[in-house]
Amino acid sequence: MKRILVISTSPRARGNSETLADAFAAGAKEAGHKVKKISLRGRKIAFCTGCQSCHKLGHCVLEDDANAIVAEMAKSDVIVWATPIYYYAVSGQMKTMIDRANSLYETDNAMRETYLIASAADDDPRAVDGAVKTLEGWVACHEKVKLKGVLRGVGLDARGAAKNAPRLLEKARQMGLKA
Ligand SMILES: Cc1cc2nc3c(=O)[nH]c(=O)nc-3n(C[C@H](O)[C@H](O)[C@H](O)COP(=O)(O)O)c2cc1C
């Protein structure tokens, strides 16, 4: 049994990346894992100020919603990042959360695996490459974490499009089942 944390970073309620992440979560629960989902929507998460105090304190000095999420990350074996593709990159919300989790850098924590679930309007699977690159950067800085899977939810634009994409939903569920 793995502790899996799904971080849904889209500001859009009932959006495509979150719908795919929910399918992943359903598969992972079917497989017997403990799954928790946190949405960044409506959370107060400021930009990292680069002060680096987190390395001394073990937590960020900014008092907003990020620290509680970072604490959840630290005790999770698997982090699933769900993001819409914005300008061929991860959402600003996802990047801000990555930066605000800087206190986890070079610490002893549970994180061992990560997944990327992305949705994009573009039909070309390469639309997700920029987001993969960003997550690879995070993985490179957490040497015990491996990038286990990428779901390229391409061709999804309007809200609800993912609900009508059975092939992608099944792919996400299978990814969760095998997590
Ligand atoms: C600010 C913004 C930038 C976007 N940039 C891209 C892009 O570069 N490439 C693309 O294919 N889709 C782009 N899109 C479309 C979204 O990626 C797409 O609608 C996605 O399915 C939204 O996911 P969500 O419902 O989880 O928020 C953009 C949408 C927004 C709002």
mmCIF file of N, CA and C and ligand atoms in Angstrom, residues 10-12 14-18 83-89 119-122 127 156-159, ligand 1:
data_model
loop_
_atom_site.group_PDB
_atom_site.id
_atom_site.type_symbol
_atom_site.label_atom_id
_atom_site.label_comp_id
_atom_site.label_asym_id
_atom_site.label_seq_id
_atom_site.Cartn_x
_atom_site.Cartn_y
_atom_site.Cartn_z
ATOM 1 N N SER A 10 -4.996 22.885 -11.499
ATOM 2 C CA SER A 10 -5.798 23.742 -12.381
ATOM 3 C C SER A 10 -6.696 24.668 -11.580
ATOM 4 N N PRO A 11 -6.749 25.932 -12.003
ATOM 5 C CA PRO A 11 -7.687 26.844 -11.343
ATOM 6 C C PRO A 11 -9.136 26.600 -11.795
ATOM 7 N N ARG A 12 -9.321 25.742 -12.803
ATOM 8 C CA ARG A 12 -10.661 25.527 -13.356
ATOM 9 C C ARG A 12 -11.348 24.352 -12.653
ATOM 10 N N ARG A 14 -13.731 21.306 -12.052
ATOM 11 C CA ARG A 14 -14.176 20.224 -12.943
ATOM 12 C C ARG A 14 -13.434 20.265 -14.285
ATOM 13 N N GLY A 15 -12.165 20.652 -14.227
ATOM 14 C CA GLY A 15 -11.357 20.759 -15.440
ATOM 15 C C GLY A 15 -10.848 19.414 -15.935
ATOM 16 N N ASN A 16 -10.168 19.467 -17.071
ATOM 17 C CA ASN A 16 -9.738 18.235 -17.734
ATOM 18 C C ASN A 16 -8.613 17.513 -17.000
ATOM 19 N N SER A 17 -7.619 18.269 -16.535
ATOM 20 C CA SER A 17 -6.498 17.606 -15.856
ATOM 21 C C SER A 17 -6.985 16.958 -14.561
ATOM 22 N N GLU A 18 -7.910 17.625 -13.877
ATOM 23 C CA GLU A 18 -8.416 17.047 -12.621
ATOM 24 C C GLU A 18 -9.283 15.813 -12.895
ATOM 25 N N THR A 83 -1.871 18.974 -14.157
ATOM 26 C CA THR A 83 -1.777 20.379 -14.604
ATOM 27 C C THR A 83 -2.365 20.584 -15.994
ATOM 28 N N PRO A 84 -3.001 21.739 -16.197
ATOM 29 C CA PRO A 84 -3.300 22.132 -17.579
ATOM 30 C C PRO A 84 -1.996 22.627 -18.203
ATOM 31 N N ILE A 85 -1.879 22.502 -19.500
ATOM 32 C CA ILE A 85 -0.713 23.072 -20.195
ATOM 33 C C ILE A 85 -1.013 24.540 -20.466
ATOM 34 N N TYR A 86 -0.184 25.403 -19.934
ATOM 35 C CA TYR A 86 -0.288 26.841 -20.171
ATOM 36 C C TYR A 86 0.986 27.284 -20.897
ATOM 37 N N TYR A 87 0.801 27.780 -22.106
ATOM 38 C CA TYR A 87 1.946 28.230 -22.913
ATOM 39 C C TYR A 87 3.042 27.170 -22.962
ATOM 40 N N TYR A 88 2.583 25.946 -23.256
ATOM 41 C CA TYR A 88 3.474 24.791 -23.438
ATOM 42 C C TYR A 88 4.358 24.532 -22.220
ATOM 43 N N ALA A 89 3.811 24.821 -21.070
ATOM 44 C CA ALA A 89 4.536 24.586 -19.811
ATOM 45 C C ALA A 89 3.518 24.153 -18.753
ATOM 46 N N SER A 119 -3.236 18.145 -19.332
ATOM 47 C CA SER A 119 -4.220 18.278 -20.406
ATOM 48 C C SER A 119 -3.885 19.518 -21.218
ATOM 49 N N ALA A 120 -4.079 19.388 -22.537
ATOM 50 C CA ALA A 120 -3.760 20.489 -23.463
ATOM 51 C C ALA A 120 -4.767 20.515 -24.588
ATOM 52 N N ALA A 121 -4.996 21.702 -25.147
ATOM 53 C CA ALA A 121 -5.910 21.826 -26.278
ATOM 54 C C ALA A 121 -5.294 21.222 -27.546
ATOM 55 N N ASP A 122 -4.017 21.407 -27.701
ATOM 56 C CA ASP A 122 -3.261 20.920 -28.854
ATOM 57 C C ASP A 122 -3.392 19.390 -28.976
ATOM 58 N N ALA A 127 2.975 18.627 -27.054
ATOM 59 C CA ALA A 127 2.496 19.814 -26.316
ATOM 60 C C ALA A 127 2.825 19.710 -24.824
ATOM 61 N N LEU A 156 -7.709 18.237 -25.565
ATOM 62 C CA LEU A 156 -8.759 18.541 -24.584
ATOM 63 C C LEU A 156 -8.758 20.032 -24.301
ATOM 64 N N ASP A 157 -9.830 20.710 -24.659
ATOM 65 C CA ASP A 157 -9.844 22.162 -24.411
ATOM 66 C C ASP A 157 -11.004 22.580 -23.518
ATOM 67 N N ALA A 158 -12.232 22.469 -24.006
ATOM 68 C CA ALA A 158 -13.385 22.933 -23.212
ATOM 69 C C ALA A 158 -13.501 22.145 -21.913
ATOM 70 N N ARG A 159 -14.037 22.813 -20.899
ATOM 71 C CA ARG A 159 -14.293 22.105 -19.644
ATOM 72 C C ARG A 159 -15.220 20.924 -19.920
HETATM 73 C C1 LIG B 1 -3.627 30.685 -19.965
HETATM 74 C C2 LIG B 1 -3.823 29.482 -20.825
HETATM 75 C C3 LIG B 1 -2.791 29.051 -21.632
HETATM 76 C C4 LIG B 1 -2.952 27.912 -22.414
HETATM 77 N N1 LIG B 1 -1.897 27.506 -23.195
HETATM 78 C C5 LIG B 1 -2.028 26.396 -23.943
HETATM 79 C C6 LIG B 1 -0.940 25.942 -24.725
HETATM 80 O O1 LIG B 1 0.142 26.532 -24.755
HETATM 81 N N2 LIG B 1 -1.113 24.806 -25.460
HETATM 82 C C7 LIG B 1 -2.293 24.106 -25.457
HETATM 83 O O2 LIG B 1 -2.377 23.091 -26.132
HETATM 84 N N3 LIG B 1 -3.333 24.495 -24.691
HETATM 85 C C8 LIG B 1 -3.228 25.623 -23.930
HETATM 86 N N4 LIG B 1 -4.285 26.042 -23.151
HETATM 87 C C9 LIG B 1 -5.519 25.210 -23.084
HETATM 88 C C10 LIG B 1 -5.526 24.277 -21.860
HETATM 89 O O3 LIG B 1 -4.305 23.598 -21.700
HETATM 90 C C11 LIG B 1 -6.635 23.235 -21.983
HETATM 91 O O4 LIG B 1 -7.888 23.877 -22.090
HETATM 92 C C12 LIG B 1 -6.646 22.256 -20.826
HETATM 93 O O5 LIG B 1 -7.441 21.134 -21.135
HETATM 94 C C13 LIG B 1 -7.143 22.920 -19.549
HETATM 95 O O6 LIG B 1 -7.052 21.997 -18.475
HETATM 96 P P1 LIG B 1 -7.949 22.176 -17.154
HETATM 97 O O7 LIG B 1 -9.376 22.008 -17.584
HETATM 98 O O8 LIG B 1 -7.484 21.093 -16.259
HETATM 99 O O9 LIG B 1 -7.662 23.529 -16.604
HETATM 100 C C14 LIG B 1 -4.167 27.196 -22.391
HETATM 101 C C15 LIG B 1 -5.220 27.638 -21.563
HETATM 102 C C16 LIG B 1 -5.051 28.770 -20.792
HETATM 103 C C17 LIG B 1 -6.180 29.233 -19.921
#
